[in-house]
C-alpha positions as a Markdown table, in Angstrom:
| # | Residue | x | y | z |
|---|---|---|---|---|
| 1 | Met | -141.9 | -37.1 | 249.2 |
| 2 | Ala | -140.1 | -36.2 | 246.0 |
| 3 | Lys | -137.6 | -34.1 | 247.9 |
| 4 | Leu | -137.0 | -36.9 | 250.4 |
| 5 | Leu | -136.4 | -39.6 | 247.8 |
| 6 | Pro | -132.8 | -38.7 | 247.0 |
| 7 | Leu | -132.0 | -38.8 | 250.7 |
| 8 | Ile | -133.7 | -42.1 | 251.1 |
| 9 | Leu | -131.9 | -43.6 | 248.2 |
| 10 | Leu | -128.6 | -42.2 | 249.5 |
| 11 | Ser | -129.2 | -44.0 | 252.8 |
| 12 | Val | -130.1 | -47.3 | 251.0 |
| 13 | Phe | -127.1 | -47.2 | 248.7 |
| 14 | Ala | -124.8 | -46.4 | 251.6 |
| 15 | Ala | -126.2 | -49.2 | 253.7 |
| 16 | Ile | -125.4 | -51.8 | 251.1 |
| 17 | Gly | -121.9 | -50.5 | 250.5 |
| 18 | Phe | -122.6 | -48.3 | 247.5 |
| 19 | Val | -119.5 | -46.3 | 246.6 |
| 20 | His | -120.3 | -42.6 | 245.9 |
| 21 | Gly | -117.3 | -41.9 | 243.7 |
| 22 | Asn | -116.4 | -38.2 | 244.1 |
| 23 | Glu | -119.6 | -37.1 | 245.6 |
| 24 | Val | -119.4 | -35.4 | 248.9 |
| 25 | Gly | -122.0 | -36.5 | 251.4 |
| 26 | Ile | -123.0 | -36.1 | 255.1 |
| 27 | Tyr | -123.8 | -39.1 | 257.2 |
| 28 | Glu | -125.3 | -39.6 | 260.7 |
| 29 | Leu | -124.7 | -42.3 | 263.3 |
| 30 | Arg | -127.2 | -42.3 | 266.1 |
| 31 | Arg | -128.2 | -44.2 | 269.2 |
| 32 | Gly | -130.8 | -42.5 | 271.3 |
| 33 | Asp | -129.5 | -39.0 | 272.4 |
| 34 | Phe | -126.0 | -39.8 | 271.1 |
| 35 | Ser | -125.4 | -38.8 | 267.5 |
| 36 | Ile | -122.5 | -38.1 | 265.3 |
| 37 | Lys | -122.4 | -36.5 | 261.8 |
| 38 | Leu | -119.5 | -37.1 | 259.4 |
| 39 | Thr | -118.5 | -36.3 | 255.8 |
| 40 | Asn | -116.4 | -38.3 | 253.4 |
| 41 | Tyr | -114.5 | -35.1 | 252.7 |
| 42 | Gly | -111.5 | -35.8 | 254.8 |
| 43 | Ala | -113.3 | -38.6 | 256.6 |
| 44 | Thr | -114.2 | -35.8 | 258.9 |
| 45 | Ile | -116.3 | -35.6 | 262.2 |
| 46 | Leu | -118.7 | -32.7 | 261.8 |
| 47 | Ser | -120.6 | -32.9 | 265.1 |
| 48 | Val | -120.9 | -35.0 | 268.2 |
| 49 | Ile | -124.2 | -34.4 | 270.1 |
| 50 | Leu | -124.4 | -35.5 | 273.8 |
| 51 | Pro | -126.6 | -34.8 | 276.8 |
| 52 | Asp | -125.1 | -32.8 | 279.7 |
| 53 | Lys | -125.7 | -33.5 | 283.4 |
| 54 | Lys | -129.3 | -32.1 | 283.1 |
| 55 | Gly | -130.1 | -34.0 | 279.9 |
| 56 | Lys | -129.6 | -30.9 | 277.7 |
| 57 | Leu | -128.2 | -31.8 | 274.3 |
| 58 | Asp | -125.3 | -29.9 | 272.7 |
| 59 | Asp | -122.7 | -30.3 | 270.0 |
| 60 | Val | -119.2 | -30.7 | 271.6 |
| 61 | Val | -116.9 | -30.5 | 268.5 |
| 62 | Leu | -115.8 | -27.5 | 266.6 |
| 63 | Ser | -116.5 | -27.3 | 262.8 |
| 64 | Phe | -117.4 | -25.1 | 259.9 |
| 65 | Pro | -120.8 | -24.0 | 258.6 |
| 66 | Ser | -120.5 | -26.1 | 255.5 |
| 67 | Val | -118.2 | -28.8 | 253.9 |
| 68 | Asp | -117.1 | -26.3 | 251.3 |
| 69 | Asp | -115.3 | -24.4 | 254.1 |
| 70 | Phe | -112.8 | -27.2 | 254.6 |
| 71 | Lys | -111.3 | -26.7 | 251.1 |
| 72 | Ser | -109.4 | -23.6 | 252.3 |
| 73 | Asp | -108.9 | -24.9 | 255.8 |
| 74 | Arg | -105.8 | -24.9 | 258.0 |
| 75 | Thr | -107.4 | -25.9 | 261.3 |
| 76 | Tyr | -108.0 | -29.6 | 260.3 |
| 77 | Phe | -111.4 | -29.5 | 262.2 |
| 78 | Gly | -112.3 | -33.1 | 262.8 |
| 79 | Asn | -110.2 | -34.4 | 259.8 |
| 80 | Ile | -108.4 | -37.6 | 259.4 |
| 81 | Val | -104.8 | -36.5 | 258.8 |
| 82 | Gly | -102.1 | -38.5 | 257.1 |
| 83 | Arg | -100.3 | -40.2 | 255.4 |
| 84 | Val | -98.1 | -39.0 | 258.3 |
| 85 | Ala | -99.8 | -36.8 | 260.9 |
| 86 | Asn | -98.0 | -34.1 | 262.7 |
| 87 | Arg | -94.6 | -32.8 | 261.5 |
| 88 | Ile | -91.7 | -34.2 | 259.5 |
| 89 | Gly | -88.6 | -32.0 | 259.9 |
| 90 | Gly | -87.2 | -30.6 | 256.6 |
| 91 | Ala | -90.0 | -32.4 | 254.8 |
| 92 | Gln | -87.6 | -35.3 | 254.1 |
| 93 | Phe | -86.6 | -38.7 | 255.3 |
| 94 | Gly | -84.8 | -41.9 | 254.2 |
| 95 | Ile | -85.7 | -45.6 | 254.2 |
| 96 | Asp | -83.1 | -48.3 | 253.5 |
| 97 | Gly | -80.8 | -45.8 | 251.9 |
| 98 | Val | -83.5 | -44.3 | 249.6 |
| 99 | Phe | -84.0 | -40.5 | 250.2 |
| 100 | Tyr | -87.5 | -39.0 | 249.9 |
| 101 | Lys | -88.2 | -35.3 | 249.5 |
| 102 | Leu | -91.7 | -34.2 | 250.4 |
| 103 | Ile | -93.7 | -31.1 | 249.5 |
| 104 | Pro | -93.4 | -28.7 | 252.6 |
| 105 | Asn | -96.5 | -26.9 | 253.8 |
| 106 | Asp | -95.4 | -25.6 | 257.2 |
| 107 | Gly | -92.4 | -23.4 | 256.5 |
| 108 | Lys | -89.7 | -25.9 | 255.4 |
| 109 | Asn | -91.4 | -28.8 | 257.2 |
| 110 | Leu | -94.3 | -31.1 | 256.4 |
| 111 | Leu | -97.5 | -30.9 | 258.5 |
| 112 | His | -100.3 | -33.5 | 258.5 |
| 113 | Gly | -99.5 | -35.2 | 255.3 |
| 114 | Gly | -98.8 | -32.2 | 253.1 |
| 115 | Val | -100.6 | -29.6 | 251.0 |
| 116 | Lys | -103.2 | -32.2 | 250.1 |
| 117 | Gly | -103.2 | -34.7 | 252.9 |
| 118 | Phe | -105.9 | -37.2 | 253.8 |
| 119 | Gly | -108.0 | -34.4 | 255.3 |
| 120 | Asp | -108.3 | -32.9 | 251.8 |
| 121 | Val | -109.4 | -35.9 | 249.7 |
| 122 | Ile | -112.8 | -37.3 | 249.0 |
| 123 | Trp | -113.0 | -40.7 | 250.6 |
| 124 | Lys | -115.3 | -43.5 | 249.3 |
| 125 | Val | -118.0 | -44.9 | 251.5 |
| 126 | Glu | -117.4 | -48.6 | 251.8 |
| 127 | Ser | -120.3 | -49.4 | 254.2 |
| 128 | Tyr | -122.8 | -47.5 | 256.3 |
| 129 | Glu | -125.4 | -48.4 | 258.9 |
| 130 | Asn | -126.8 | -45.4 | 260.7 |
| 131 | Asp | -127.2 | -47.1 | 264.0 |
| 132 | Ser | -123.8 | -48.9 | 263.9 |
| 133 | His | -120.9 | -47.7 | 261.8 |
| 134 | Ile | -119.5 | -46.1 | 258.7 |
| 135 | Thr | -116.3 | -47.1 | 256.8 |
| 136 | Phe | -114.4 | -44.7 | 254.5 |
| 137 | Thr | -111.6 | -45.8 | 252.1 |
| 138 | His | -108.9 | -44.0 | 250.2 |
| 139 | Asp | -106.3 | -45.3 | 247.8 |
| 140 | Ser | -103.2 | -43.3 | 248.5 |
| 141 | Phe | -101.0 | -43.5 | 245.4 |
| 142 | Asp | -97.3 | -43.9 | 245.0 |
| 143 | Gly | -95.8 | -40.4 | 245.2 |
| 144 | Glu | -98.8 | -38.7 | 246.8 |
| 145 | Gln | -97.3 | -35.6 | 248.5 |
| 146 | Gly | -94.0 | -37.3 | 247.9 |
| 147 | Phe | -94.6 | -40.5 | 250.0 |
| 148 | Pro | -93.4 | -43.8 | 248.6 |
| 149 | Gly | -95.7 | -46.7 | 247.5 |
| 150 | Asp | -99.4 | -47.3 | 247.0 |
| 151 | Leu | -101.3 | -47.4 | 250.3 |
| 152 | Pro | -104.9 | -48.5 | 250.6 |
| 153 | Val | -106.4 | -46.9 | 253.7 |
| 154 | Ser | -109.7 | -47.3 | 255.6 |
| 155 | Val | -111.2 | -45.5 | 258.6 |
| 156 | Thr | -114.2 | -46.8 | 260.5 |
| 157 | Tyr | -116.3 | -44.9 | 262.9 |
| 158 | Met | -118.5 | -47.1 | 265.1 |
| 159 | Leu | -121.0 | -46.6 | 267.9 |
| 160 | Ile | -120.4 | -48.9 | 270.9 |
| 161 | Asp | -123.2 | -49.3 | 273.4 |
| 162 | Thr | -125.0 | -46.0 | 273.9 |
| 163 | Asn | -122.1 | -43.7 | 274.9 |
| 164 | Lys | -118.9 | -44.8 | 273.2 |
| 165 | Leu | -117.3 | -43.9 | 269.8 |
| 166 | Gly | -114.7 | -46.2 | 268.3 |
| 167 | Val | -112.4 | -45.1 | 265.5 |
| 168 | Lys | -110.3 | -47.6 | 263.6 |
| 169 | Met | -107.7 | -46.5 | 261.1 |
| 170 | Glu | -106.0 | -49.2 | 258.9 |
| 171 | Ala | -103.5 | -49.2 | 256.1 |
| 172 | Lys | -101.5 | -51.9 | 254.2 |
| 173 | Pro | -98.7 | -50.9 | 251.9 |
| 174 | Ser | -98.9 | -52.6 | 248.5 |
| 175 | Asn | -95.4 | -52.3 | 247.1 |
| 176 | Lys | -92.9 | -50.1 | 249.0 |
| 177 | Pro | -92.1 | -49.5 | 252.7 |
| 178 | Thr | -93.6 | -46.2 | 253.8 |
| 179 | Pro | -94.2 | -44.2 | 257.0 |
| 180 | Val | -97.8 | -44.3 | 258.2 |
| 181 | Asn | -99.1 | -42.3 | 261.1 |
| 182 | Ile | -102.8 | -41.5 | 260.7 |
| 183 | Ala | -104.6 | -39.4 | 263.3 |
| 184 | Gln | -108.1 | -38.0 | 264.1 |
| 185 | His | -108.0 | -34.2 | 264.6 |
| 186 | Ala | -111.3 | -33.4 | 266.4 |
| 187 | Tyr | -111.4 | -30.2 | 268.5 |
| 188 | Trp | -113.5 | -30.8 | 271.7 |
| 189 | Asn | -115.3 | -28.4 | 274.0 |
| 190 | Leu | -117.4 | -30.4 | 276.4 |
| 191 | Asp | -119.4 | -27.4 | 277.5 |
| 192 | Gly | -120.6 | -27.0 | 273.9 |
| 193 | His | -118.7 | -25.9 | 270.7 |
| 194 | Ser | -119.9 | -22.3 | 271.0 |
| 195 | Ser | -119.5 | -21.9 | 274.8 |
| 196 | Gly | -116.2 | -20.1 | 274.8 |
| 197 | Asp | -112.8 | -21.4 | 275.8 |
| 198 | Ile | -111.7 | -24.7 | 277.3 |
| 199 | Leu | -109.4 | -23.2 | 280.0 |
| 200 | Ser | -111.7 | -24.2 | 282.8 |
| 201 | His | -111.9 | -27.9 | 281.6 |
| 202 | Lys | -110.0 | -30.3 | 283.8 |
| 203 | Ile | -107.8 | -32.8 | 282.2 |
| 204 | Lys | -105.8 | -35.8 | 283.3 |
| 205 | Leu | -103.2 | -37.2 | 280.9 |
| 206 | Phe | -101.9 | -40.7 | 281.5 |
| 207 | Ala | -98.4 | -39.7 | 280.3 |
| 208 | Ser | -95.4 | -38.9 | 282.4 |
| 209 | Lys | -93.1 | -37.8 | 279.6 |
| 210 | Ile | -93.1 | -35.6 | 276.5 |
| 211 | Thr | -91.0 | -35.2 | 273.4 |
| 212 | Pro | -89.7 | -31.5 | 273.5 |
| 213 | Val | -89.6 | -29.5 | 270.4 |
| 214 | Asp | -87.6 | -26.7 | 268.8 |
| 215 | Gly | -88.9 | -23.3 | 267.7 |
| 216 | Glu | -90.5 | -24.9 | 264.6 |
| 217 | Leu | -92.3 | -27.5 | 266.7 |
| 218 | Ile | -89.9 | -30.3 | 265.4 |
| 219 | Pro | -88.9 | -32.8 | 268.2 |
| 220 | Thr | -85.4 | -32.5 | 269.4 |
| 221 | Gly | -85.2 | -36.3 | 269.9 |
| 222 | Glu | -85.2 | -36.1 | 273.7 |
| 223 | Ile | -87.8 | -37.8 | 275.9 |
| 224 | Val | -88.1 | -35.9 | 279.2 |
| 225 | Pro | -90.3 | -36.3 | 282.3 |
| 226 | Val | -93.2 | -33.8 | 283.0 |
| 227 | Ala | -93.0 | -33.9 | 286.8 |
| 228 | Gly | -92.8 | -30.5 | 288.3 |
| 229 | Thr | -93.4 | -28.7 | 285.0 |
| 230 | Pro | -96.5 | -26.9 | 283.5 |
| 231 | Phe | -96.9 | -30.1 | 281.3 |
| 232 | Asp | -97.7 | -32.3 | 284.3 |
| 233 | Phe | -101.3 | -33.4 | 284.1 |
| 234 | Leu | -100.8 | -36.7 | 285.9 |
| 235 | Thr | -103.2 | -35.3 | 288.5 |
| 236 | Pro | -106.3 | -33.7 | 287.1 |
| 237 | Arg | -106.2 | -29.9 | 287.0 |
| 238 | Glu | -107.7 | -27.0 | 284.9 |
| 239 | Ile | -106.1 | -26.6 | 281.5 |
| 240 | Gly | -105.7 | -22.9 | 282.1 |
| 241 | Ser | -104.0 | -23.2 | 285.5 |
| 242 | Gln | -100.5 | -22.9 | 284.1 |
| 243 | Ile | -101.0 | -22.2 | 280.4 |
| 244 | Lys | -99.4 | -18.7 | 280.8 |
| 245 | Asn | -96.1 | -20.6 | 281.6 |
| 246 | Val | -96.3 | -22.4 | 278.3 |
| 247 | Pro | -95.4 | -20.0 | 275.5 |
| 248 | Gly | -98.0 | -20.2 | 272.8 |
| 249 | Gly | -100.1 | -22.7 | 274.7 |
| 250 | Tyr | -100.0 | -26.5 | 274.7 |
| 251 | Asp | -99.0 | -28.2 | 271.5 |
| 252 | Ile | -96.8 | -31.1 | 272.4 |
| 253 | Asn | -96.6 | -34.9 | 272.0 |
| 254 | Tyr | -97.0 | -36.8 | 275.3 |
| 255 | Val | -95.6 | -40.3 | 275.7 |
| 256 | Val | -98.5 | -42.4 | 276.9 |
| 257 | Asp | -97.5 | -44.5 | 279.9 |
| 258 | Asp | -97.2 | -48.3 | 279.3 |
| 259 | Thr | -99.8 | -49.9 | 281.6 |
| 260 | Gly | -99.0 | -53.4 | 280.6 |
| 261 | Ser | -102.2 | -53.7 | 278.6 |
| 262 | Glu | -101.8 | -55.9 | 275.5 |
| 263 | His | -104.2 | -53.7 | 273.5 |
| 264 | Phe | -105.6 | -50.4 | 274.7 |
| 265 | Lys | -103.9 | -47.9 | 277.0 |
| 266 | Lys | -105.8 | -45.2 | 278.9 |
| 267 | Val | -104.8 | -41.8 | 277.4 |
| 268 | Ala | -106.9 | -39.1 | 279.0 |
| 269 | Glu | -109.9 | -38.0 | 281.0 |
| 270 | Val | -111.5 | -34.6 | 280.4 |
| 271 | Trp | -114.2 | -32.9 | 282.4 |
| 272 | Gly | -116.4 | -29.9 | 281.2 |
| 273 | Ser | -116.7 | -27.4 | 284.1 |
| 274 | Val | -120.2 | -26.2 | 283.3 |
| 275 | Ser | -121.9 | -29.1 | 281.5 |
| 276 | Gly | -120.7 | -32.0 | 283.7 |
| 277 | Arg | -119.8 | -33.9 | 280.6 |
| 278 | Lys | -116.8 | -36.3 | 280.9 |
| 279 | Met | -114.8 | -37.8 | 278.1 |
| 280 | Glu | -112.4 | -40.7 | 278.5 |
| 281 | Leu | -110.0 | -41.8 | 275.7 |
| 282 | Trp | -108.1 | -45.1 | 275.1 |
| 283 | Ser | -105.8 | -45.9 | 272.2 |
| 284 | Asn | -103.2 | -48.4 | 271.1 |
| 285 | Gln | -100.7 | -45.7 | 270.0 |
| 286 | Pro | -97.5 | -44.6 | 271.9 |
| 287 | Gly | -98.2 | -40.9 | 271.8 |
| 288 | Val | -100.9 | -38.2 | 272.0 |
| 289 | Gln | -100.6 | -34.6 | 270.8 |
| 290 | Phe | -102.3 | -32.3 | 273.3 |
| 291 | Tyr | -103.2 | -29.1 | 271.5 |
| 292 | Thr | -105.3 | -26.3 | 273.0 |
| 293 | Gly | -106.4 | -24.5 | 269.9 |
| 294 | Asn | -103.7 | -21.8 | 270.2 |
| 295 | Gln | -103.9 | -20.8 | 266.5 |
| 296 | Leu | -107.7 | -20.2 | 266.4 |
| 297 | Lys | -108.3 | -16.5 | 265.6 |
| 298 | Glu | -111.8 | -15.4 | 264.9 |
| 299 | Val | -112.7 | -18.5 | 262.9 |
| 300 | Lys | -116.2 | -18.5 | 261.6 |
| 301 | Gly | -117.8 | -21.8 | 262.8 |
| 302 | Lys | -121.1 | -23.6 | 262.5 |
| 303 | Asp | -124.3 | -22.2 | 264.0 |
| 304 | Gly | -123.0 | -18.6 | 263.9 |
| 305 | Ala | -120.2 | -19.4 | 266.4 |
| 306 | Val | -116.9 | -17.5 | 266.2 |
| 307 | Tyr | -114.0 | -19.6 | 267.5 |
| 308 | Lys | -111.2 | -17.7 | 269.3 |
| 309 | Glu | -108.0 | -18.8 | 270.9 |
| 310 | Tyr | -108.4 | -21.9 | 273.2 |
| 311 | Ala | -112.0 | -22.6 | 271.9 |
| 312 | Gly | -111.3 | -26.3 | 271.7 |
| 313 | Leu | -108.8 | -29.0 | 272.7 |
| 314 | Cys | -107.3 | -31.8 | 270.6 |
| 315 | Leu | -106.1 | -35.2 | 271.8 |
| 316 | Glu | -104.5 | -36.7 | 268.7 |
| 317 | Thr | -103.3 | -40.2 | 269.5 |
| 318 | Gln | -100.4 | -41.0 | 267.2 |
| 319 | Gly | -96.9 | -42.2 | 266.6 |
| 320 | Phe | -94.2 | -39.7 | 267.7 |
| 321 | Pro | -93.8 | -36.7 | 265.5 |
| 322 | Asp | -90.8 | -36.8 | 263.1 |
| 323 | Ser | -90.1 | -40.4 | 264.1 |
| 324 | Val | -88.7 | -41.0 | 260.6 |
| 325 | Asn | -85.8 | -38.8 | 261.5 |
| 326 | His | -85.3 | -40.0 | 265.1 |
| 327 | Pro | -84.1 | -43.7 | 265.4 |
| 328 | Asn | -84.8 | -43.6 | 269.1 |
| 329 | Phe | -88.5 | -43.0 | 268.6 |
| 330 | Pro | -90.9 | -45.9 | 267.9 |
| 331 | Ser | -90.8 | -46.6 | 264.1 |
| 332 | Gln | -93.7 | -45.7 | 261.9 |
| 333 | Ile | -92.3 | -47.5 | 258.8 |
| 334 | Val | -94.7 | -50.2 | 257.5 |
| 335 | Thr | -93.5 | -52.6 | 254.8 |
| 336 | Pro | -95.5 | -54.6 | 252.3 |
| 337 | Gly | -96.9 | -57.6 | 254.0 |
| 338 | Gln | -97.3 | -55.7 | 257.3 |
| 339 | Ser | -100.5 | -53.9 | 258.4 |
| 340 | Tyr | -101.0 | -50.6 | 260.2 |
| 341 | Met | -103.9 | -50.3 | 262.7 |
| 342 | His | -104.6 | -47.3 | 264.9 |
| 343 | Ala | -107.6 | -47.7 | 267.3 |
| 344 | Met | -109.3 | -45.2 | 269.6 |
| 345 | Val | -112.3 | -45.5 | 271.9 |
| 346 | Tyr | -114.0 | -42.4 | 273.5 |
| 347 | Arg | -116.5 | -42.9 | 276.4 |
| 348 | Phe | -118.8 | -40.1 | 277.3 |
| 349 | Thr | -120.5 | -39.8 | 280.7 |
| 350 | Thr | -121.7 | -37.0 | 283.0 |
| 351 | His | -120.7 | -36.0 | 286.5 |
| 352 | Ser | -122.3 | -33.7 | 289.1 |
| 353 | Asp | -119.3 | -32.3 | 290.9 |
């Protein structure tokens, strides 16, 4: 009992909104066979456990053996990334005639918020109920990684019904206009995180255009149709069916089709070929980065797994990359008095075909 007492107290404190300061913890959300583990280090998803078509439970997200492994991480497994996700060309931008120079961490460019982005800070636990939700908060300060203005941020993970996960990312600038583009960077393998590659997964993307990139993965500013190209997933097909025709694998922002919905737009459907698991994704964001784990090279994962190329796929709903430098892209600038809100809903089911 003495050994269990600290865990019991941790749960009680979390449930009443106790803030843990700089302590790193692991938290579980659970309803029946559906469970998720998270940590306040990077507001990160550590595991998502689901039944397959035969009722067998397995973990369908890639992660490390321990939270300590995230401190030297460049994969962003399950992290919340920001203040600006994806890339900013030249690690610089201007707002209203004021020029900002950021700290580059991807050659001369900025990736996922910088050297110490949101995925590398210890978030506070604002509230926690293990059958309902957890809310993490972070006070991003003026000048953090070079970004202007104080920016209080919150991320809530919530269980919806018995098979849905909601993610709500919110921010409200205190004193200066600033770009905000926060994203969830989970790597999914619906056949199980240690099952091999995702090339036999089928995917449908509700997106008929992409934003092409240059050799440094910075958008050119164009928006082009995918029809008749290897990027066309408007009809479901295996991820690996044309990946050899995409140098380096898929790592591109898709423009989510406007369905006329006032709130959420359908983004993607993914099917695991062996497990029969199906994942659907909705979001209120204009883009989604489809990434096929091209840079994974013998990464030591949890449960003794070793993740190789294409071991997982990412569907990072987002504003367009480098939008601060492309006036034709939807703006990510949020001014004091305005609020940023990015919402996602995942639904998990099984299929027999």
